[in-house]
Coordinates of C-alpha atoms and ligand atoms in Angstrom, one line a residue:
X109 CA 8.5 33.2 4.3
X110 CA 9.1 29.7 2.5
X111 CA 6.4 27.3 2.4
X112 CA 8.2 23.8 2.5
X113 CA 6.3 20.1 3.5
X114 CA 7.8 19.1 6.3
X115 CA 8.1 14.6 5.9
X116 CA 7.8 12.4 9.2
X117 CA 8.3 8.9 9.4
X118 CA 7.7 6.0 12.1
X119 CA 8.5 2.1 12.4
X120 CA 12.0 3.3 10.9
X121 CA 13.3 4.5 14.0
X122 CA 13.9 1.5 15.5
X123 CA 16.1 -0.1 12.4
X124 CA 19.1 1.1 14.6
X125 CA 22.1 0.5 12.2
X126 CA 20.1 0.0 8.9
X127 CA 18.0 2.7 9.8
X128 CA 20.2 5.0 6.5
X129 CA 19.4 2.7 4.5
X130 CA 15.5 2.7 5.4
X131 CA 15.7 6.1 5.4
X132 CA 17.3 6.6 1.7
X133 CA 14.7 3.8 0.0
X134 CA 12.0 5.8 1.7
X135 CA 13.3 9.6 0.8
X136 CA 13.5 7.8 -2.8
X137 CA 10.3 6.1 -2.9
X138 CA 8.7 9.5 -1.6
X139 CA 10.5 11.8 -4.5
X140 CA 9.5 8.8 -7.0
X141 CA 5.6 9.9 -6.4
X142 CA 6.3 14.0 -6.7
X143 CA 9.3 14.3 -9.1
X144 CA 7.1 15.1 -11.7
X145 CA 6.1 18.9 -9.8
X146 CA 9.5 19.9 -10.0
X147 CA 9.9 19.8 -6.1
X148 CA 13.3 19.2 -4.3
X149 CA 13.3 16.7 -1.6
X150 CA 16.7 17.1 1.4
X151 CA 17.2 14.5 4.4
X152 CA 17.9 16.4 7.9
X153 CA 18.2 15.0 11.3
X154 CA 14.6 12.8 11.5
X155 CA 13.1 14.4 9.1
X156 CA 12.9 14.9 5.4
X157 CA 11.9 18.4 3.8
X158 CA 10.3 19.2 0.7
X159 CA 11.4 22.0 -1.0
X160 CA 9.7 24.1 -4.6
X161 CA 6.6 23.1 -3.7
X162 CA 5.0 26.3 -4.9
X163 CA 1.1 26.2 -6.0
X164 CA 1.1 22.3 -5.9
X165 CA 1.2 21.4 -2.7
X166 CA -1.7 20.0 -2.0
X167 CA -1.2 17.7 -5.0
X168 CA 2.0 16.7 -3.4
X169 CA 0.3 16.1 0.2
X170 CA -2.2 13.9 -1.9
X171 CA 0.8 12.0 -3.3
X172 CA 2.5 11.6 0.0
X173 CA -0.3 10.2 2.1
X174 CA -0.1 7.5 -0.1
X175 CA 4.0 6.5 0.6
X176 CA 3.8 4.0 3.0
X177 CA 6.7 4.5 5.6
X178 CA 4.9 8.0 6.2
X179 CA 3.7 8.8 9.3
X180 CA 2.4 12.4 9.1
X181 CA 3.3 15.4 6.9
X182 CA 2.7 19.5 7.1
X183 CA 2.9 22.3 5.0
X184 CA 5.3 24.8 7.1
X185 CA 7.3 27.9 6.5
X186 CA 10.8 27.1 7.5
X187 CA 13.2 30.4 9.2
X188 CA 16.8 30.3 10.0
X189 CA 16.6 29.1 14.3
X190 CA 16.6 32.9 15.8
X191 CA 14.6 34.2 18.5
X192 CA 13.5 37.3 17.0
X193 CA 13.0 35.6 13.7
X194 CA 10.4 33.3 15.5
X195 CA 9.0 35.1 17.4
X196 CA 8.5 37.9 14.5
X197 CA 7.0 35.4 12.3
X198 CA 4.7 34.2 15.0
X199 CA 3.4 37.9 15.2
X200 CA 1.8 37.5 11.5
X201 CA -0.2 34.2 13.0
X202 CA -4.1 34.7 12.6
X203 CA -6.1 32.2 14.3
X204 CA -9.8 31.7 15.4
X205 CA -11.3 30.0 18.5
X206 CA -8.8 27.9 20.6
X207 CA -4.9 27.0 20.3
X208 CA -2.4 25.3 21.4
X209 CA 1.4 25.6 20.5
X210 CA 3.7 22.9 20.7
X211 CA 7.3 23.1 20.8
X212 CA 10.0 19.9 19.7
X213 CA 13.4 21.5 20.5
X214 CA 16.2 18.6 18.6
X215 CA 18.2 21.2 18.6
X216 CA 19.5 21.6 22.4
X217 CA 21.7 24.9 21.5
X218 CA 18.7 26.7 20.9
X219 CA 18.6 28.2 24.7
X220 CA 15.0 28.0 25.9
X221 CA 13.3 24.9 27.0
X222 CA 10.5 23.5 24.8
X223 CA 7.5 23.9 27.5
X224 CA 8.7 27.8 27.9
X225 CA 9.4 28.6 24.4
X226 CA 5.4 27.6 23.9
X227 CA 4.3 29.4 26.7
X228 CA 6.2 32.5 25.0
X229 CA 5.2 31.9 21.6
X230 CA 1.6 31.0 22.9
X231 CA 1.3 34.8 24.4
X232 CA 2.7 36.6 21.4
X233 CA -0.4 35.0 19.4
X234 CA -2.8 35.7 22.0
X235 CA -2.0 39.1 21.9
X236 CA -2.3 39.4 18.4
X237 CA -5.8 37.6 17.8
X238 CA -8.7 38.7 19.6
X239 CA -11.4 36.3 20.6
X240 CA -8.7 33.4 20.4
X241 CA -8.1 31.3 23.9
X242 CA -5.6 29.3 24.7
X243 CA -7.1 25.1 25.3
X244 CA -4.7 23.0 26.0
X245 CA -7.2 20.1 25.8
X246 CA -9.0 19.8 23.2
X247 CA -7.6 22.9 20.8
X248 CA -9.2 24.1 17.4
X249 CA -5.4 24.8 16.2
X250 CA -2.2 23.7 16.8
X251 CA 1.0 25.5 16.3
X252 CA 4.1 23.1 15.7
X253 CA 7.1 24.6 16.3
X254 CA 9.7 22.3 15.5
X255 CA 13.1 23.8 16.0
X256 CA 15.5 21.0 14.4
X257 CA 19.8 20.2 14.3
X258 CA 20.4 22.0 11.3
X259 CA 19.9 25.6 12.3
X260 CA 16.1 25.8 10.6
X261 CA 12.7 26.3 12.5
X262 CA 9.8 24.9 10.9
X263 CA 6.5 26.1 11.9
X264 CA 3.0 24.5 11.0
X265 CA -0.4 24.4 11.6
X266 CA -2.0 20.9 11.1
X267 CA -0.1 17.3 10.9
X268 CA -1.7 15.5 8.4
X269 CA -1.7 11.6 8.9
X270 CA -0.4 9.4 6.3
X271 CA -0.6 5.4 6.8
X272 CA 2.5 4.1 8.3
X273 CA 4.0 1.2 7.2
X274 CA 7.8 0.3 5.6
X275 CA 8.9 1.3 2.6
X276 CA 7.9 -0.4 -0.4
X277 CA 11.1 -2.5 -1.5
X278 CA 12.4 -3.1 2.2
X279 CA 11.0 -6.2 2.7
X280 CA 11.8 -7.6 -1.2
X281 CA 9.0 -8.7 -3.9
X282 CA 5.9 -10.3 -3.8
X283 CA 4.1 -11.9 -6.5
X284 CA 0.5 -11.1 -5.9
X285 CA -2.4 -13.3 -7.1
X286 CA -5.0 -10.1 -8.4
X287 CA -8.2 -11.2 -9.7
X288 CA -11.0 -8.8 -10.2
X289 CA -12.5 -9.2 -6.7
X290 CA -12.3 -7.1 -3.7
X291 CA -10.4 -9.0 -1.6
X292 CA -6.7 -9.5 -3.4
X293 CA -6.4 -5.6 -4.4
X294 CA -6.8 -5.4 -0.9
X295 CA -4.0 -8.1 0.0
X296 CA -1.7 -6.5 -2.2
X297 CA -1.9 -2.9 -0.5
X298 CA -1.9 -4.5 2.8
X299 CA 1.8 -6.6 2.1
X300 CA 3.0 -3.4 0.1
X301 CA 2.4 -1.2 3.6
X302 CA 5.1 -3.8 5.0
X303 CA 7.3 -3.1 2.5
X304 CA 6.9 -5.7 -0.6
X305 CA 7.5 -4.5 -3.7
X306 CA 4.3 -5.9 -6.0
X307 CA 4.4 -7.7 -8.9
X308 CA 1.2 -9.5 -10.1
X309 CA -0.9 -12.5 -11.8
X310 CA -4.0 -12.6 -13.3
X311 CA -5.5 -15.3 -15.0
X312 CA -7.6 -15.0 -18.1
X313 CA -10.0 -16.9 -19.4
X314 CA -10.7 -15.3 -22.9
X315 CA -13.2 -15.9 -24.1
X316 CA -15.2 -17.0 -20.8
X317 CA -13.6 -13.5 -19.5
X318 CA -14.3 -10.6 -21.2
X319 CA -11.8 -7.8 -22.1
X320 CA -13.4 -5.6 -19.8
X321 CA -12.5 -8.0 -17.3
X322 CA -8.7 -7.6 -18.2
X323 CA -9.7 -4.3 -17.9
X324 CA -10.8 -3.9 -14.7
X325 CA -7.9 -5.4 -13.5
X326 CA -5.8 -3.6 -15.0
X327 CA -7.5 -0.7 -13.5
X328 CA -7.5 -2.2 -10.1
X329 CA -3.7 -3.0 -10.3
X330 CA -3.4 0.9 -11.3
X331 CA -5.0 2.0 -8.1
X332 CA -2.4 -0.6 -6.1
X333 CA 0.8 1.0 -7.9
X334 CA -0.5 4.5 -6.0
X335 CA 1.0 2.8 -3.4
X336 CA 2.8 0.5 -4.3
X337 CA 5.1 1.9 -7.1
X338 CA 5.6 0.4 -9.9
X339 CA 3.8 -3.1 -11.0
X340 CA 4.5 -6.0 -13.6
X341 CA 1.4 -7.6 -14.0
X342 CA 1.5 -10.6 -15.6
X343 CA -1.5 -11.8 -17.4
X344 CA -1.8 -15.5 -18.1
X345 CA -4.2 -17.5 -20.8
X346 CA -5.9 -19.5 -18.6
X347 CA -8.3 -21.0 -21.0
X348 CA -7.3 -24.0 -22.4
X349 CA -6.2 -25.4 -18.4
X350 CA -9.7 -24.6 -17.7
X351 CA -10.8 -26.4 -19.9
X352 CA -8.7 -29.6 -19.8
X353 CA -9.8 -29.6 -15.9
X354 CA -13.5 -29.1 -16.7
X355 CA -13.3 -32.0 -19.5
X356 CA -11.0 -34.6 -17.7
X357 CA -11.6 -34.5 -13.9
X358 CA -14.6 -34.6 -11.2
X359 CA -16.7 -31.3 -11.7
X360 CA -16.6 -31.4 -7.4
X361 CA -12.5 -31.3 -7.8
X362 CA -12.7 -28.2 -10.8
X363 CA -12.1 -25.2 -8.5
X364 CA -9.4 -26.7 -6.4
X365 CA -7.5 -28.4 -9.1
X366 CA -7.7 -24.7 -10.7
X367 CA -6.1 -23.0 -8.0
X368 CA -3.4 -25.8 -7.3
X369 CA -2.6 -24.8 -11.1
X370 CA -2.9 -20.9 -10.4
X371 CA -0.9 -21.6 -7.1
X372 CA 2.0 -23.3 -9.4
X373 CA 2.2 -20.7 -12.2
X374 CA 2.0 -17.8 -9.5
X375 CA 4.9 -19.2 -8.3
X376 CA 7.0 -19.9 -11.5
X377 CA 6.4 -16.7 -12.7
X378 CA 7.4 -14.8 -9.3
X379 CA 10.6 -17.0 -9.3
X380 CA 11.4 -15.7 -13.0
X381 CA 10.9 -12.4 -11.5
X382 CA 12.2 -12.3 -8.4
X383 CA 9.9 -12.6 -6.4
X384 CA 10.3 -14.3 -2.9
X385 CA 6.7 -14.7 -1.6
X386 CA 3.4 -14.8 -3.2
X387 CA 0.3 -12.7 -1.8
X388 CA -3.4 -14.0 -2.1
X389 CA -6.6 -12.6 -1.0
X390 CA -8.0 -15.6 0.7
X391 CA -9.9 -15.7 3.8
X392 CA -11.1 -18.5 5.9
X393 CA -14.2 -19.6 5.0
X394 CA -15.4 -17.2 2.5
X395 CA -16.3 -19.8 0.2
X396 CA -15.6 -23.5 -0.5
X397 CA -12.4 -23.7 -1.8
X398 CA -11.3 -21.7 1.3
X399 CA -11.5 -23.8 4.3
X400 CA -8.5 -25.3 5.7
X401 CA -8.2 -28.3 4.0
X402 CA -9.2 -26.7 0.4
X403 CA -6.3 -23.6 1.4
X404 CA -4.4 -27.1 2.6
X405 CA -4.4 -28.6 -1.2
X406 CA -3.7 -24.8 -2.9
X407 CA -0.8 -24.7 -0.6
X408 CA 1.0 -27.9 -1.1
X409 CA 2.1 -26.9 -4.6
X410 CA 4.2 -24.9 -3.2
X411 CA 7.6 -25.3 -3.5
X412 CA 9.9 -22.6 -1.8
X413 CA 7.9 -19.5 -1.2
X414 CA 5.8 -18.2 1.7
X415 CA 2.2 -18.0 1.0
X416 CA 0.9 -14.7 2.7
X417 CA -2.8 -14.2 3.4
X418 CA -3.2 -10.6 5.5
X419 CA -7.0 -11.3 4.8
X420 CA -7.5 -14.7 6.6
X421 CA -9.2 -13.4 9.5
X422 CA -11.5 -10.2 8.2
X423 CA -14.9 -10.3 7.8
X424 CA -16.3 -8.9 4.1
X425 CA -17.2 -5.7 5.9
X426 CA -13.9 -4.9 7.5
X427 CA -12.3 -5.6 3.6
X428 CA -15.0 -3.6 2.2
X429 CA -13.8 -1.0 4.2
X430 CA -10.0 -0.4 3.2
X431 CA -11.1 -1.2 -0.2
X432 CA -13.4 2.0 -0.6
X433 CA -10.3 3.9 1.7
X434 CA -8.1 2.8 -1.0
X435 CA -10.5 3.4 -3.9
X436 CA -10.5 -0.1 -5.1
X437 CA -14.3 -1.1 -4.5
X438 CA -15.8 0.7 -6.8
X439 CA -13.6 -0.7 -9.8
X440 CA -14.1 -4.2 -7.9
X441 CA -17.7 -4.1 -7.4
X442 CA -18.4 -3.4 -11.6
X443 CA -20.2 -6.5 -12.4
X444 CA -17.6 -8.1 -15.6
X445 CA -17.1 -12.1 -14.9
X446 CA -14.1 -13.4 -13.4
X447 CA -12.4 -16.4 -14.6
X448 CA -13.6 -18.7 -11.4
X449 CA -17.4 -17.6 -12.1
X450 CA -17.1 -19.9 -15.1
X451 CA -16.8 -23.0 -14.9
X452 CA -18.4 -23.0 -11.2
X453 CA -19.2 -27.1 -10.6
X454 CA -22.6 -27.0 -8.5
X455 CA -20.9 -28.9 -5.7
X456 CA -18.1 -28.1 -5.3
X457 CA -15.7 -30.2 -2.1
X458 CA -15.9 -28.4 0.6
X459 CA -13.1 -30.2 2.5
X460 CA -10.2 -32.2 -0.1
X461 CA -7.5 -34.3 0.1
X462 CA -4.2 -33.7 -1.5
X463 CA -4.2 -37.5 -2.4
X464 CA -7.8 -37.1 -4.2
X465 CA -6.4 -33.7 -5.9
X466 CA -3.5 -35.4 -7.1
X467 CA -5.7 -38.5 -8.8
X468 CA -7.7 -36.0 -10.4
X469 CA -5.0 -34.1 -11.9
X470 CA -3.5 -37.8 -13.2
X471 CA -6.4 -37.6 -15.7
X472 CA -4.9 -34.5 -17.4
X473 CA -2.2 -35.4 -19.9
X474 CA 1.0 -33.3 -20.3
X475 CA 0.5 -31.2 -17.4
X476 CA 4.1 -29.6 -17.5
X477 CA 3.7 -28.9 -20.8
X478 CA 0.4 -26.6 -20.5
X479 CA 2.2 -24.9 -17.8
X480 CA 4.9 -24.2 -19.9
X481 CA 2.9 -22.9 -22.3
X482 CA 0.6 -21.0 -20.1
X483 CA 3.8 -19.1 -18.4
X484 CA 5.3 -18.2 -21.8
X485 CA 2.2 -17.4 -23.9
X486 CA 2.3 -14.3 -20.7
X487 CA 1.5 -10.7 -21.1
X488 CA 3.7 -8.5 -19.2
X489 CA 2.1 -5.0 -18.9
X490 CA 4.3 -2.6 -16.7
X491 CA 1.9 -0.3 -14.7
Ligands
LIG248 P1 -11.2 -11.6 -4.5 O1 -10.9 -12.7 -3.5 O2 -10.1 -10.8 -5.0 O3 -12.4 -10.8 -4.1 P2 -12.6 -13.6 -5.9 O4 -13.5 -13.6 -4.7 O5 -13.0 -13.6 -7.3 O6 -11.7 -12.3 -5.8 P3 -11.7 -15.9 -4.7 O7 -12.5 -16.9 -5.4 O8 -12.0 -15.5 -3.3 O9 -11.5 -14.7 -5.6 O10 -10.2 -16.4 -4.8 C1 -9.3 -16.3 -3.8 C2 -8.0 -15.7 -4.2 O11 -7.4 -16.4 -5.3 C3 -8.1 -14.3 -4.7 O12 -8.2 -13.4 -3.6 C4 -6.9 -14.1 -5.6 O13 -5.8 -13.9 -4.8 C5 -6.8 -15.5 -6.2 N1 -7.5 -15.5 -7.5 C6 -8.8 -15.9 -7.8 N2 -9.0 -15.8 -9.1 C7 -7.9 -15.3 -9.7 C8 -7.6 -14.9 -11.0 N3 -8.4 -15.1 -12.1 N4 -6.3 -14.5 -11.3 C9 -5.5 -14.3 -10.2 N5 -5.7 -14.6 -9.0 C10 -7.0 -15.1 -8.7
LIG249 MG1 -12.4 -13.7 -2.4

């Protein structure tokens, strides 16, 4: 019998007429992550089927729990839609303590209803496993017997969750702010499970910042693009506008005239790449520079993207948390300095003005320039 993974998806239901076109970026973005095993991937009615799948499959389940737009997958063995077929398939079942079987019936020419077809199916096992009961509650197995338009029966024995979402690319490009923290690896896979495509920024203060601290976020990036697909990361010298805002303005102002400059290149360098919306990992009150009125100052450098924040509200722990589901934590947690550790003032304003941030940054000379410079001096390393 043919082993296949049977693909099921979720949110993209309701896309009514765009829902092909959700359907082909996902079926692509899912064949992008498995090509590489040789498998074959085929849309049917609600459902996509991998095919070839041969000693790998597990690998390939791996792979696909991480394709957001997913919303469970199963290894089954697929037979033409025949009643003897089935049910002489169903004879070779072995099972242990309790079952259920469920039936989906899509295809309405297949004559018996789906409550009856389990019932029938449910008895041939029975009879061929002793000790096994049927529980209809709380069962140790479940039999899926999904009976679908094009003619094929599918039958497996555990769904296996994957996380939801849209599929990455949907919802366009995102220019992600990635530091070596916990919270904006985090960020990034949260926007990319609505469908962002990543791109991202780090800033580098060499040699405040080591090379392992490049490193790690390299790594860290890595671990995103399992998800994500494919990342630019961008990484920009940061040094010498560190510098000139250590040297010319109040050491209060430093971190906040440092992000106003990180917001601003973040958002020229998503623009060059089109991006339409840059990502961050802030969260309200998690440090100084993030209270309103310091995220206030950050903010007002925008000039035409959104600024999205899906970590605003969470506590530590509940980031903690999808960053050691994701595998991110551990890479976060090594203990190489990032750039903002640096130049850290002792003091630093809790709640600023954009008046007072704009003063301060009048004391640095040829501000456009160093941008300039910053934005082209950029490493781009594809991941
Ligand atoms: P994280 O927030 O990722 O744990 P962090 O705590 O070092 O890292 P914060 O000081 O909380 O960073 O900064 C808030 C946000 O600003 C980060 O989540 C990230 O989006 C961005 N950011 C900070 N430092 C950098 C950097 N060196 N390069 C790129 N983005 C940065
Ligand atoms: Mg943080």
């Amino acid at each position: 019998m043919e082993k296949v993974i049977l693909l099921r998806y979720g949110e993209i239901y309701l896309k009514g007429k765009n829902r092909k076109y959700f359907e082909d970026v996902l079926i692509k973005n899912a064949f992008e992550r498995i090509k590489e095993y040789g498998v074959k991937i085929e849309k049917i009615a609600g459902r996509f089927v991998v095919t070839n799948v041969d000693e790998n499959q597990d690998i390939i389940v791996e792979k696909l729990k991480k394709v957001f737009g997913l919303i469970s997958v199963s290894i089954a063995y697929v037979m033409e839609t025949n009643l003897e077929k089935i049910k002489d398939f169903c004879k070779t079942i072995s099972l242990d303590g309790s079952f259920k079987v469920e039936t989906a019936r899509a295809d309405k020419s297949f004559p018996i209803k789906s409550i009856e077809f389990s019932a029938i199916i449910g008895e041939i096992i029975l009879n061929n496993n002793q000790n096994l009961k049927v529980d209809l509650h709380n069962p140790k197995h479940i039999v899926d017997i999904d009976i679908r338009e094009n003619g094929k029966t599918y039958v497996s024995f555990e769904k296996i969750k994957c996380l939801g979402g849209m599929p990455v690319s949907t919802s366009g490009k995102g220019i992600l702010m990635l530091s070596g923290g916990i919270d904006s690896p985090v960020a990034g896979y949260l926007m990319a499970k609505r469908g962002l495509e990543i791109n991202c920024v780090y800033f580098h203060s060499h040699p405040y910042t080591s090379e392992q601290a490049k490193q790690k976020v390299v790594d860290l990036a890595k671990v995103v693009s399992e998800y994500s697909g494919k990342i630019k990361l961008f990484v920009v010298p940061f040094t010498e506008i560190q510098e000139r805002i250590h040297f010319n303005c109040d050491s209060e102002f430093t971190i906040t005239i440092m992000r106003r400059f990180m917001y601003k290149i973040a958002e020229m360098i998503g623009k060059q790449n089109g991006c339409s919306c840059l990502i961050t990992g802030e969260n309200l009150a998690q440090v100084a520079s993030q209270t309103v009125q310091g995220i206030t100052c950050s903010n007002s450098v925008i000039e035409q993207m959104p600024v999205f924040r899906p970590l605003i509200s969470f506590d530590k722990n509940e980031i903690i948390e999808i960053a050691r589901n994701i595998g991110t934590f551990e890479i976060s947690n090594l203990p190489y300095q990032d750039c903002c550790t640096v130049f850290v003032p002792k003091k630093p304003i809790i709640k600023p003005k954009i008046a007072d941030c704009i003063k301060q940054e009048s004391k640095i000379d040829d501000i456009e320039e160093l941008i300039e410079k910053a934005i082209s001096n950029a490493e781009c390393i594809e991941i």
